């Protein structure tokens, strides 16, 4: 802290209440007005530069290693099924296949667990090249309708999926209409694995964004069927697949939670996944994956990026500090 | 009303004192004939209230208004001003468009920031205008005496005066309007007027009314005084007036001699009566005042260009986005097949129609223009305005710029020029009242070759301080207590003082010397009847100082009659005081060509004496051939005095024999009484004849008292690399003297004088042929300019001074010569323009401003400086003295010239630094934000989806990043005030514009781009697609965008912390508090019902706060995004340090106090070419006999 002594060149005065300047010539306010507050004035000296980079380096590199370790210890199995789950004759007409409702869409695949997976094991589906963040798409829903149901009359924001057969659609809008409708069933050694599909959405969504007594109405009744349909007897607040889907993703490649397997899987367990490959991603060339992953404190799923980012930042700081130190030793300033 | 005639009525005809046409009025018949015609139609009637056709009611009232707005024009006019700014216009269009479907975000979130910004600016305008109104009210509310219907003079406010009113003005009052002078307390009806507020001249002007009105003396006379005045219409010409006055059906011509102008002041006259002819805005002074030009600083003008650049960038990236958007949209529907079926391209509005992709793309362009609006910092203007207001407050409150004696603080009147103060390249300064206090002090004299006077001038003090010599202590010992100090007299020498001179060897000469001073002048004594003390009223302060000096030594001038002068003399033979009376035979008065004044008197013994005083240049050649032995040593003393900045006059006398006088008197009287055009010439010839063969007595040295600290201030400013020009209305000698006094000139400098005093020019002038004069003069001026340039080229290592007089300036400022004149002037280290009119001052200022394209600062105190102050980039008014015109026209007012040092070197430097850093930072932070949005766009197939929540975006510029910027703009200091003053060369950063050049602006913008890229990719890759929470929830749009926003806020605010080097508690609170505000916003906004907070509902509390990866990412991004900048800055400060880096480093090392180091820095930067330091250097060099090299300021 450097404190500059207040100058004494201006004479102070006693009875000068009527003057332009108040006689009070001390205290924080006065020093503020004189721009002379106690202050900290760091100067960028070679030493401090080297030190700062060194500290960043020494702090970030271990952190990076910790994060890397955390993400490495996550076991993740991802399986891309959109290309696999097409019968041979349809390989060249994937769109035709997916649109043909007469063809069975079921598909079972076996996956070997390469490493022990500790419960809970999260199951996701991952889409890519799917623009859930497109402006037209994002806007096409009505929050009030989701919460208040048919009481909400003005659903103009849901364009172009507002009404079907002259009646309003509930839930309206493109997002709901394009609801993802592939389904997955898991089995181990011919015995089905229990998949918990409750509480896969945010609690706040269930409680505050989707009505408890709002039921789907006139949904997927139009001429053009989008994605999945909803059970009209279940209130929206319990339609968790819809709730999850309605949370639009930020980027064109995204994962959404499907369910949780609540038993451990051992190494070399073979899990068979029964997939209903209903959802059309073929028109726009999007990929579909199913993912099983364990979770660590840093997140569910294997993502080394954060650890690497820390490592890179730390290492470059360290290098910079060495570089500066070398230059400084060679050409000390002044 | 009883007449306060405590003093005796003077019975002398003062007009007789003047031999050279003073008080003489001339009427031009040709002008008179114009009356009644166009432009000369005004008719003023007095005492005519009852007449229903009274024409007076058509004239404007006497109230003046300088406000910008009134109640009705405020709204439209200020709104218009606001939307003239292209950025605001852009935001207005955006706000309008936001109500359509084009908008990427909600309309309220677009309108609100704009409304806040506009409203705040309008409030500021309102407050400023109210202040102006207050000042007007103060002037309008002044009181004056006016004749009422019942024949009495009563007090009324200025604003209530009407044309035709008869007013009575008391001594030392200002004239409230343009008055026709009727009568005064003097018998010959003259009055003295000080016109300092109009033309800056401090000598008194004599006005004389016409004889017919001079008899009006008693109050009762006026009610019966019915008259009609016909005169010219209001115009701006101060020096002409045409009119007639009808008294008893008889017309009398009027001239400017009878016109008393508003804002000039009655002096030396007890009272006058006058008729109001022009009121309010019709008065000449108001007609002269042009409306204050609105000035914008260089930085702001450049900032506009930056905004255009950003707009261009905005258009560019919008069109890139639109093209991609068009392509993608078109591909969505091909041959009836939908690609991205979930977007329903088959059933769509025009905004996303694949069949009309072109139109959709165009519309998308508009959307994108709105979306990327964050590139344009909407709050920049208002932030700058707030910052400048606060900076101005700091200027106003600075105790170091507060003048205690006059209780005047500095006052930044227009706050939008603060940073311009940091970029000043040339200062154009007035002299009287600005550099000097306008008081003369008799300080030294040399009599018979002996130098007397131990007084120390400001210059000598400055030199002594520079040397660190013990002179200062000396001075303190001898300091006279304020109470006993006599105005105009600062002479201490025990050999002379207190009657001691009678013991001096040369006492005879000393006696003659002071007697001459007591007799040879035109002052009027004023004996206070109670104390018997004599005071003097003189035309100029230096005359007064001589008479005062003579009185103090023992030659008290006590009485003047029509043709005698009486002194109370100390007789050295008897040692008693005797009253002696001298018959005053002739006065050969002073003018600028004669440069001397003489009187011829007959003393009590009947001896005829010619007493003469004048400039050394004319006096020495008039001395008698038989030289006195002390002539050379007197010359030496005179040079010494000149170098100490003193104004010298040589005193000489001779005895005349009766015959010679008789002959002279005949000639002189004949010349005086002649009416031909060459009257003045004949008088001069006669005078010339007698003023010869003089005997030298000695010389006086008068200090044109510089304001305190002026030489040091000029020295500091010169060290800071600022050029200083002096523009003065004074004559050349005075100006040169002051040049020496304030260290702008020194012995050994090459002086280039450009004048038109050469004999051949004078002879042409006598011919009266205007064209020939113009041609001759022009040629002469051009020749002299070229000679000067040659001189500079010949001696490139010597500093030159250019001195030019007003007449030559007229020609030098012609369109085809002004460039060469400017080149010459720039090559000189000092420039002094003397005898320059107010208009020339303004023209010179404009020439420098436009010719060099650098920032000019004008400083002055009088109304004659108004033009200059308004023309310059910054006008500084000297306040505290009388007269408010200069202050009213100025941008900043200070009480003393010396405060300029702190104003420029400290406040100017800081403000420049603050504002330029602030603007760069603004661009940076907006580029960061806009760029993250743009990159995000690329991931939404350019559909125009905003990356962030509407309200969060709206808050970016207004809440989360605005306060630290304001802290930067208001409080940041690169080095402390003490170091700013210690190392004046630091100031050069401003004039060189180191901190706001394109390279710096663009590198800040690129830094923004780099930061945005780092933020975006680090966040998105860390967050997905793998779930970021250990409970398995993946990041959808809301948490991702909130996390990215968090990183933006942290990075941008930490960047602020990195780029400032001055932290007080306030900075800490604002910077870290802003980041805290963001979290607060997240919590509060997230708790509001989801229909309002939409995607950000519970985003922080439920989703982000409990996820470690969110915090880890924030830390990582904040550091990683700052490493590039930090490394860059480290390299810069280590290997390419700026001056401020250097000084910071010195301070850090504790070596800044080191004298040696200071010297090194000084030499490494700017070499002083003028100023005390330069003079000191020059003296040392002279002493050591080395060749003197002066490097020109780059």
Coordinates of N, CA, C and O in Angstrom, one line a residue, chain A residues 2 4 7 9 11 16 19-21 25 30 32-35 38-41 45 49 52-53 60 67 122 124 130-131 133-137 160 174 177 200-204 208-209 224 247-248 250 252 255 279-280 283-284 295-300 302-303 305-306 309-310 324 327 333-334, chain B residues 103 339-344 347-348 352 367 394 396-400 402 404 407 409 907 914 936 939-941 943-945 973 976 1018 1021-1022 1026-1034 1036-1037 1040 1061-1063 1090 1097 1102-1103 1108-1109 1112-1113 1115-1116 1119 1126 1130 1133-1135 1142 1145 1147-1148:
Chain A
X2 N 0.6 2.1 -0.9 CA 1.3 3.4 -0.9 C 0.3 4.4 -0.6 O -0.7 4.5 -1.3
X4 N -0.2 8.5 -0.5 CA 0.5 9.7 -0.7 C 0.1 10.7 0.3 O -1.1 10.9 0.6
X7 N -1.1 17.0 0.3 CA -0.2 18.2 0.1 C -0.7 19.3 1.1 O -1.8 19.4 1.5
X9 N 0.2 22.5 0.5 CA 0.4 23.8 -0.1 C -0.8 24.7 0.0 O -0.7 25.9 -0.1
X11 N -3.5 26.4 1.9 CA -3.7 26.8 3.3 C -5.1 26.4 3.8 O -6.1 26.6 3.1
X16 N -14.5 29.4 7.6 CA -14.7 29.7 6.2 C -15.9 28.9 5.6 O -15.9 28.4 4.5
X19 N -17.3 29.7 2.1 CA -16.5 29.6 1.0 C -16.8 28.5 0.0 O -17.6 27.6 0.4
X20 N -16.2 28.5 -1.1 CA -16.6 27.5 -2.1 C -16.1 26.1 -1.7 O -16.6 25.1 -2.1
X21 N -15.1 26.1 -0.8 CA -14.5 24.8 -0.4 C -14.8 24.7 1.1 O -14.6 25.6 1.9
X25 N -10.7 19.2 5.6 CA -9.7 18.8 4.6 C -9.0 17.5 5.0 O -7.8 17.4 5.0
X30 N -12.7 13.6 1.5 CA -11.8 14.6 1.0 C -10.7 13.9 0.1 O -10.4 14.3 -1.0
X32 N -11.0 11.2 -1.4 CA -11.6 10.7 -2.6 C -11.7 11.8 -3.7 O -11.3 11.7 -4.8
X33 N -12.1 13.0 -3.2 CA -12.3 14.1 -4.1 C -10.9 14.6 -4.6 O -10.8 15.1 -5.7
X34 N -9.9 14.4 -3.8 CA -8.5 14.8 -4.3 C -7.9 13.6 -5.0 O -6.7 13.7 -5.4
X35 N -8.6 12.5 -5.3 CA -8.1 11.4 -6.0 C -6.9 10.8 -5.3 O -5.9 10.5 -6.0
X38 N -6.2 5.8 -0.3 CA -5.1 4.7 -0.2 C -5.3 3.7 -1.3 O -6.5 3.3 -1.6
X39 N -4.3 3.4 -2.0 CA -4.5 2.5 -3.1 C -3.3 1.5 -3.2 O -2.3 1.7 -2.7
X40 N -3.6 0.5 -4.0 CA -2.7 -0.5 -4.3 C -2.3 -0.3 -5.8 O -3.2 -0.3 -6.7
X41 N -1.0 -0.1 -6.1 CA -0.6 0.1 -7.4 C 0.4 -0.9 -7.9 O 1.6 -0.8 -7.8
X45 N 6.4 -5.9 -13.0 CA 7.9 -6.1 -13.1 C 8.2 -7.5 -13.7 O 7.3 -8.4 -13.6
X49 N 5.8 -10.9 -13.2 CA 5.3 -11.6 -14.4 C 5.7 -13.1 -14.3 O 4.9 -14.0 -14.4
X52 N 3.7 -14.8 -11.5 CA 2.3 -15.1 -11.8 C 2.2 -16.3 -12.8 O 1.4 -17.2 -12.5
X53 N 3.0 -16.3 -13.8 CA 2.9 -17.4 -14.7 C 3.2 -18.7 -14.0 O 2.6 -19.8 -14.2
X60 N -2.4 -25.0 -12.1 CA -3.3 -25.6 -13.2 C -2.9 -27.0 -13.6 O -3.7 -27.8 -13.9
X67 N -8.5 -33.6 -12.9 CA -9.8 -33.7 -13.7 C -9.6 -34.8 -14.7 O -10.6 -35.5 -15.0
X122 N -26.1 -44.3 -16.2 CA -27.0 -43.4 -16.9 C -27.1 -43.8 -18.3 O -26.1 -44.2 -19.0
X124 N -28.4 -42.6 -22.0 CA -28.7 -41.4 -22.8 C -28.9 -41.8 -24.3 O -28.5 -42.9 -24.7
X130 N -28.7 -32.3 -35.3 CA -30.1 -32.0 -35.1 C -30.2 -30.6 -34.4 O -29.7 -30.4 -33.3
X131 N -30.8 -29.7 -35.2 CA -30.8 -28.3 -34.7 C -32.0 -28.0 -33.8 O -32.9 -27.3 -34.2
X133 N -31.7 -26.0 -31.6 CA -31.5 -24.6 -31.3 C -31.8 -23.7 -32.4 O -31.5 -22.5 -32.3
X134 N -32.5 -24.2 -33.4 CA -32.9 -23.4 -34.5 C -34.0 -22.4 -34.0 O -34.8 -22.8 -33.3
X135 N -33.9 -21.2 -34.5 CA -34.8 -20.1 -33.9 C -36.2 -20.5 -34.1 O -37.1 -20.4 -33.2
X136 N -36.5 -21.0 -35.3 CA -37.9 -21.3 -35.5 C -38.4 -22.4 -34.6 O -39.5 -22.4 -34.1
X137 N -37.5 -23.3 -34.3 CA -37.8 -24.5 -33.5 C -38.0 -24.1 -32.1 O -38.9 -24.4 -31.4
X160 N -45.7 -23.7 -36.7 CA -46.9 -24.0 -37.5 C -47.7 -25.2 -37.0 O -48.6 -25.8 -37.7
X174 N -43.6 -27.1 -32.6 CA -42.7 -28.0 -33.3 C -41.9 -28.9 -32.3 O -41.7 -30.1 -32.7
X177 N -44.1 -31.6 -31.1 CA -44.5 -32.4 -32.3 C -43.4 -33.3 -32.8 O -43.6 -34.4 -33.2
X200 N -36.0 -38.3 -14.5 CA -34.9 -38.0 -15.4 C -35.0 -36.6 -15.9 O -34.1 -36.1 -16.5
X201 N -36.0 -35.8 -15.5 CA -36.1 -34.4 -15.9 C -35.8 -33.6 -14.7 O -35.7 -34.0 -13.6
X202 N -35.6 -32.2 -14.9 CA -35.4 -31.3 -13.8 C -36.6 -31.2 -13.0 O -37.7 -31.0 -13.5
X203 N -36.4 -31.1 -11.7 CA -37.6 -31.0 -10.8 C -38.3 -29.7 -11.0 O -39.6 -29.7 -11.0
X204 N -37.6 -28.7 -11.3 CA -38.3 -27.4 -11.5 C -39.2 -27.4 -12.7 O -40.3 -26.8 -12.7
X208 N -43.0 -26.6 -12.1 CA -43.4 -25.2 -12.4 C -43.6 -24.9 -13.9 O -44.1 -23.9 -14.2
X209 N -43.2 -25.9 -14.8 CA -43.4 -25.5 -16.2 C -44.4 -26.4 -16.9 O -45.0 -26.0 -17.9
X224 N -49.7 -34.9 -40.9 CA -48.3 -35.2 -40.9 C -47.9 -35.5 -39.4 O -47.9 -34.6 -38.6
X247 N -36.7 -29.5 -23.2 CA -35.5 -28.7 -22.8 C -34.6 -28.7 -24.0 O -33.7 -29.6 -24.2
X248 N -34.7 -27.6 -24.8 CA -33.9 -27.7 -26.1 C -32.4 -27.6 -25.8 O -32.0 -27.0 -24.9
X250 N -28.4 -27.0 -26.6 CA -27.7 -25.8 -27.0 C -27.0 -26.0 -28.4 O -26.9 -25.0 -29.1
X252 N -26.0 -28.6 -31.9 CA -26.7 -29.6 -32.8 C -26.3 -31.1 -32.4 O -27.0 -32.0 -32.8
X255 N -27.0 -34.9 -25.9 CA -27.4 -36.1 -25.3 C -28.6 -35.7 -24.4 O -28.7 -34.6 -23.9
X279 N -37.3 -43.0 -34.9 CA -37.1 -41.6 -35.1 C -36.3 -41.3 -36.4 O -35.2 -41.9 -36.6
X280 N -36.8 -40.4 -37.2 CA -36.2 -40.1 -38.5 C -35.1 -39.1 -38.3 O -35.3 -37.9 -38.2
X283 N -33.4 -38.2 -42.8 CA -33.6 -37.1 -43.8 C -32.5 -36.1 -43.8 O -32.1 -35.5 -44.8
X284 N -32.1 -35.8 -42.6 CA -31.1 -34.7 -42.5 C -29.7 -35.3 -42.1 O -28.8 -34.5 -41.8
X295 N -20.9 -42.3 -13.5 CA -20.8 -40.8 -13.2 C -19.7 -40.6 -12.2 O -19.5 -41.4 -11.3
X296 N -19.0 -39.5 -12.3 CA -18.0 -39.1 -11.4 C -18.4 -37.7 -10.9 O -19.3 -37.0 -11.5
X297 N -17.7 -37.1 -9.9 CA -18.1 -35.8 -9.4 C -18.1 -34.7 -10.5 O -18.8 -33.8 -10.5
X298 N -17.2 -34.9 -11.5 CA -17.1 -33.9 -12.5 C -18.2 -34.0 -13.6 O -18.3 -33.1 -14.4
X299 N -18.9 -35.1 -13.6 CA -20.0 -35.2 -14.6 C -20.1 -36.7 -15.0 O -19.3 -37.5 -14.7
X300 N -21.2 -36.9 -15.7 CA -21.4 -38.3 -16.2 C -20.9 -38.3 -17.6 O -21.3 -37.5 -18.4
X302 N -17.5 -39.6 -20.3 CA -16.1 -39.4 -20.4 C -15.8 -38.1 -21.1 O -16.1 -38.0 -22.3
X303 N -15.3 -37.1 -20.5 CA -14.9 -35.9 -21.2 C -13.6 -35.4 -20.6 O -13.5 -34.8 -19.6
X305 N -11.8 -33.1 -21.9 CA -11.5 -31.8 -22.4 C -11.1 -30.8 -21.3 O -10.1 -30.1 -21.4
X306 N -11.9 -30.9 -20.2 CA -11.6 -29.9 -19.2 C -10.2 -30.1 -18.6 O -9.5 -29.2 -18.4
X309 N -7.7 -28.9 -21.0 CA -7.7 -27.4 -21.0 C -6.8 -26.9 -19.8 O -6.0 -26.0 -20.0
X310 N -7.0 -27.5 -18.7 CA -6.2 -27.1 -17.5 C -4.8 -27.4 -17.8 O -3.9 -26.6 -17.5
X324 N 10.3 -16.0 -19.9 CA 10.5 -14.7 -19.4 C 11.8 -14.7 -18.5 O 12.6 -13.8 -18.5
X327 N 14.9 -14.7 -20.6 CA 15.2 -13.4 -21.2 C 15.6 -12.5 -20.1 O 16.6 -11.7 -20.3
X333 N 16.6 -5.9 -17.1 CA 16.2 -4.5 -17.5 C 17.0 -3.5 -16.7 O 17.1 -3.7 -15.5
X334 N 17.5 -2.6 -17.3 CA 18.3 -1.5 -16.7 C 19.5 -2.0 -15.9 O 19.4 -2.3 -14.8
Chain B
X103 N -37.5 -10.0 -34.7 CA -36.7 -9.8 -33.6 C -36.2 -11.2 -33.0 O -37.0 -12.1 -32.8
X339 N -35.7 -31.9 -45.5 CA -34.5 -32.4 -45.0 C -34.6 -32.3 -43.4 O -34.7 -33.3 -42.8
X340 N -34.6 -31.1 -42.9 CA -34.8 -31.0 -41.5 C -36.4 -30.9 -41.2 O -36.9 -29.9 -41.0
X341 N -37.0 -32.1 -41.3 CA -38.4 -32.1 -41.2 C -39.0 -31.5 -39.9 O -40.1 -31.0 -39.9
X342 N -38.2 -31.6 -38.8 CA -38.7 -31.1 -37.6 C -38.9 -29.6 -37.6 O -39.5 -29.0 -36.7
X343 N -38.4 -28.9 -38.7 CA -38.6 -27.5 -38.8 C -39.8 -27.2 -39.6 O -40.2 -26.0 -39.8
X344 N -40.5 -28.2 -40.2 CA -41.6 -28.1 -41.1 C -41.3 -27.0 -42.1 O -42.1 -26.1 -42.3
X347 N -44.3 -25.8 -44.3 CA -45.4 -25.0 -43.8 C -44.8 -23.9 -43.0 O -44.6 -24.0 -41.8
X348 N -44.4 -22.9 -43.7 CA -43.6 -21.9 -43.0 C -43.9 -20.5 -43.3 O -44.6 -20.2 -44.3
X352 N -38.7 -18.1 -42.9 CA -37.9 -19.4 -43.0 C -38.3 -20.1 -44.2 O -38.2 -21.4 -44.2
X367 N -32.6 -9.4 -38.9 CA -32.6 -10.1 -37.6 C -31.1 -10.1 -37.0 O -30.9 -9.8 -35.9
X394 N -14.0 16.2 -10.3 CA -12.6 16.1 -9.7 C -11.8 17.3 -10.0 O -11.1 17.8 -9.2
X396 N -13.1 20.2 -10.5 CA -13.7 21.3 -9.8 C -13.3 21.3 -8.3 O -13.2 22.3 -7.6
X397 N -13.1 20.0 -7.8 CA -12.9 19.9 -6.4 C -11.4 19.9 -6.0 O -11.0 19.7 -4.9
X398 N -10.5 20.0 -7.1 CA -9.1 19.8 -6.8 C -8.6 21.0 -5.9 O -8.6 22.1 -6.4
X399 N -8.1 20.7 -4.8 CA -7.7 21.7 -3.9 C -6.4 22.4 -4.4 O -6.2 23.5 -4.1
X400 N -5.7 21.7 -5.2 CA -4.5 22.3 -5.8 C -4.7 23.3 -6.9 O -3.8 23.9 -7.4
X402 N -7.3 25.3 -6.5 CA -8.2 26.3 -5.8 C -7.4 27.5 -5.4 O -6.4 27.4 -4.8
X404 N -7.0 30.3 -3.1 CA -7.6 30.6 -1.8 C -7.9 32.1 -1.7 O -9.0 32.5 -1.1
X407 N -11.0 32.8 -3.5 CA -12.0 31.7 -3.2 C -12.5 31.2 -4.5 O -13.7 31.1 -4.7
X409 N -12.4 28.0 -7.1 CA -11.9 26.7 -7.5 C -11.9 26.7 -9.1 O -12.5 27.6 -9.7
X907 N -4.7 16.3 -14.6 CA -6.1 16.0 -15.0 C -6.1 15.6 -16.5 O -6.8 14.7 -16.8
X914 N -7.7 7.8 -19.2 CA -8.9 7.1 -18.7 C -9.9 6.9 -19.9 O -10.4 5.8 -20.1
X936 N -21.8 -18.8 -31.7 CA -22.9 -19.7 -31.3 C -23.9 -19.8 -32.5 O -24.4 -20.9 -32.8
X939 N -23.5 -22.4 -34.9 CA -23.9 -23.7 -34.4 C -25.4 -23.8 -34.4 O -26.0 -24.9 -34.0
X940 N -26.1 -22.8 -34.7 CA -27.6 -22.9 -34.9 C -28.0 -22.7 -36.3 O -29.1 -22.3 -36.6
X941 N -27.0 -23.0 -37.2 CA -27.2 -22.9 -38.6 C -27.7 -21.4 -38.9 O -28.5 -21.2 -39.8
X943 N -29.6 -19.4 -37.6 CA -31.0 -19.1 -37.6 C -31.4 -17.9 -36.9 O -32.6 -17.5 -36.9
X944 N -30.5 -17.2 -36.2 CA -30.8 -16.0 -35.5 C -31.2 -16.2 -34.1 O -31.9 -15.4 -33.5
X945 N -30.9 -17.4 -33.5 CA -31.2 -17.7 -32.1 C -30.1 -17.0 -31.2 O -29.0 -17.3 -31.4
X973 N -5.4 5.8 -12.4 CA -4.2 6.6 -12.5 C -3.1 5.7 -12.9 O -2.8 4.7 -12.2
X976 N 0.9 8.6 -10.1 CA 0.2 9.5 -9.2 C 0.4 10.9 -9.7 O 1.3 11.2 -10.5
X1018 N -14.0 -23.3 -25.0 CA -13.7 -24.0 -23.7 C -15.0 -24.4 -23.0 O -15.1 -25.5 -22.5
X1021 N -17.0 -27.2 -25.2 CA -16.4 -28.5 -25.2 C -16.4 -29.1 -23.8 O -16.5 -30.3 -23.6
X1022 N -16.2 -28.2 -22.8 CA -16.2 -28.8 -21.4 C -17.6 -29.2 -21.0 O -17.8 -30.1 -20.2
X1026 N -21.2 -34.5 -23.2 CA -21.3 -35.3 -22.0 C -22.0 -34.5 -20.9 O -21.7 -33.3 -20.8
X1027 N -22.8 -35.1 -20.1 CA -23.5 -34.4 -19.0 C -22.5 -33.8 -18.1 O -21.4 -34.4 -17.8
X1028 N -22.8 -32.7 -17.6 CA -21.8 -31.9 -16.8 C -22.1 -32.2 -15.3 O -21.3 -31.7 -14.5
X1029 N -23.2 -32.8 -15.0 CA -23.5 -33.0 -13.6 C -23.3 -34.5 -13.2 O -23.6 -35.4 -14.0
X1030 N -22.9 -34.7 -12.0 CA -22.7 -36.1 -11.7 C -24.0 -36.8 -11.4 O -24.1 -38.1 -11.4
X1031 N -25.1 -36.1 -11.3 CA -26.4 -36.8 -11.2 C -27.0 -37.1 -12.6 O -28.1 -37.4 -12.8
X1032 N -26.1 -36.9 -13.6 CA -26.5 -37.4 -15.0 C -27.2 -36.4 -15.9 O -27.4 -36.7 -17.0
X1033 N -27.4 -35.2 -15.4 CA -28.2 -34.3 -16.2 C -27.2 -33.6 -17.2 O -26.1 -33.1 -16.9
X1034 N -27.5 -33.7 -18.5 CA -26.7 -33.0 -19.5 C -27.1 -31.5 -19.6 O -28.1 -31.1 -19.0
X1036 N -28.4 -28.5 -21.2 CA -29.2 -28.0 -22.4 C -28.8 -26.6 -22.6 O -27.8 -26.1 -22.1
X1037 N -29.6 -25.9 -23.4 CA -29.2 -24.5 -23.7 C -29.1 -23.6 -22.5 O -28.2 -22.8 -22.5
X1040 N -25.9 -24.1 -20.3 CA -24.7 -23.8 -21.2 C -24.6 -22.3 -21.4 O -23.5 -21.7 -21.2
X1061 N -4.0 -0.1 -13.2 CA -2.9 -0.3 -12.3 C -3.0 0.5 -11.0 O -2.1 0.9 -10.4
X1062 N -4.3 0.8 -10.7 CA -4.5 1.6 -9.5 C -5.8 1.0 -8.9 O -6.9 1.1 -9.5
X1063 N -5.6 0.5 -7.7 CA -6.8 -0.1 -7.1 C -7.1 0.6 -5.8 O -6.2 0.6 -4.9
X1090 N -41.5 -18.8 -14.2 CA -40.9 -19.2 -15.5 C -41.5 -18.5 -16.7 O -40.8 -18.4 -17.7
X1097 N -35.1 -20.0 -15.6 CA -35.8 -20.3 -14.4 C -35.0 -21.4 -13.6 O -34.7 -22.5 -14.1
X1102 N -30.7 -24.5 -9.2 CA -30.9 -26.0 -9.4 C -29.8 -26.7 -10.2 O -29.4 -27.8 -9.9
X1103 N -29.4 -26.0 -11.3 CA -28.5 -26.7 -12.2 C -27.1 -26.4 -12.1 O -26.2 -27.3 -12.1
X1108 N -19.8 -29.1 -9.7 CA -18.4 -28.6 -9.6 C -17.9 -28.2 -11.0 O -17.1 -27.3 -11.0
X1109 N -18.3 -28.9 -12.0 CA -17.6 -28.6 -13.3 C -17.9 -27.2 -13.7 O -17.1 -26.5 -14.4
X1112 N -15.4 -25.1 -12.0 CA -14.0 -25.4 -12.6 C -13.9 -24.8 -14.0 O -12.8 -24.2 -14.3
X1113 N -14.9 -24.9 -14.7 CA -14.9 -24.3 -16.1 C -14.7 -22.8 -16.0 O -13.9 -22.2 -16.7
X1115 N -13.3 -21.0 -13.7 CA -11.9 -20.7 -13.3 C -11.0 -20.8 -14.5 O -10.2 -20.0 -14.8
X1116 N -11.2 -22.0 -15.2 CA -10.3 -22.3 -16.3 C -10.4 -21.2 -17.4 O -9.4 -20.7 -17.9
X1119 N -9.0 -17.8 -16.5 CA -7.5 -17.7 -16.6 C -7.0 -17.8 -18.1 O -6.3 -17.0 -18.6
X1126 N -2.2 -11.1 -21.0 CA -1.2 -10.9 -20.0 C 0.2 -11.0 -20.5 O 1.1 -10.2 -20.2
X1130 N 3.0 -8.2 -20.7 CA 4.3 -8.4 -20.0 C 5.4 -8.2 -21.0 O 6.4 -7.5 -20.7
X1133 N 5.6 -4.3 -21.6 CA 6.2 -3.5 -20.5 C 7.6 -3.8 -20.3 O 8.4 -3.0 -19.9
X1134 N 8.0 -5.1 -20.6 CA 9.4 -5.4 -20.4 C 10.3 -4.9 -21.5 O 11.4 -4.5 -21.3
X1135 N 9.8 -5.1 -22.7 CA 10.7 -4.8 -23.8 C 10.4 -3.5 -24.6 O 11.2 -3.0 -25.3
X1142 N 7.6 2.9 -17.5 CA 8.9 3.2 -16.9 C 8.8 3.8 -15.5 O 9.5 3.4 -14.6
X1145 N 7.6 1.5 -12.9 CA 8.7 0.6 -12.5 C 9.7 1.3 -11.6 O 10.2 0.8 -10.6
X1147 N 9.0 3.8 -9.6 CA 8.4 3.9 -8.3 C 8.5 2.6 -7.6 O 8.8 2.6 -6.4
X1148 N 8.3 1.6 -8.3 CA 8.3 0.3 -7.7 C 9.7 0.0 -7.1 O 9.8 -0.5 -6.0

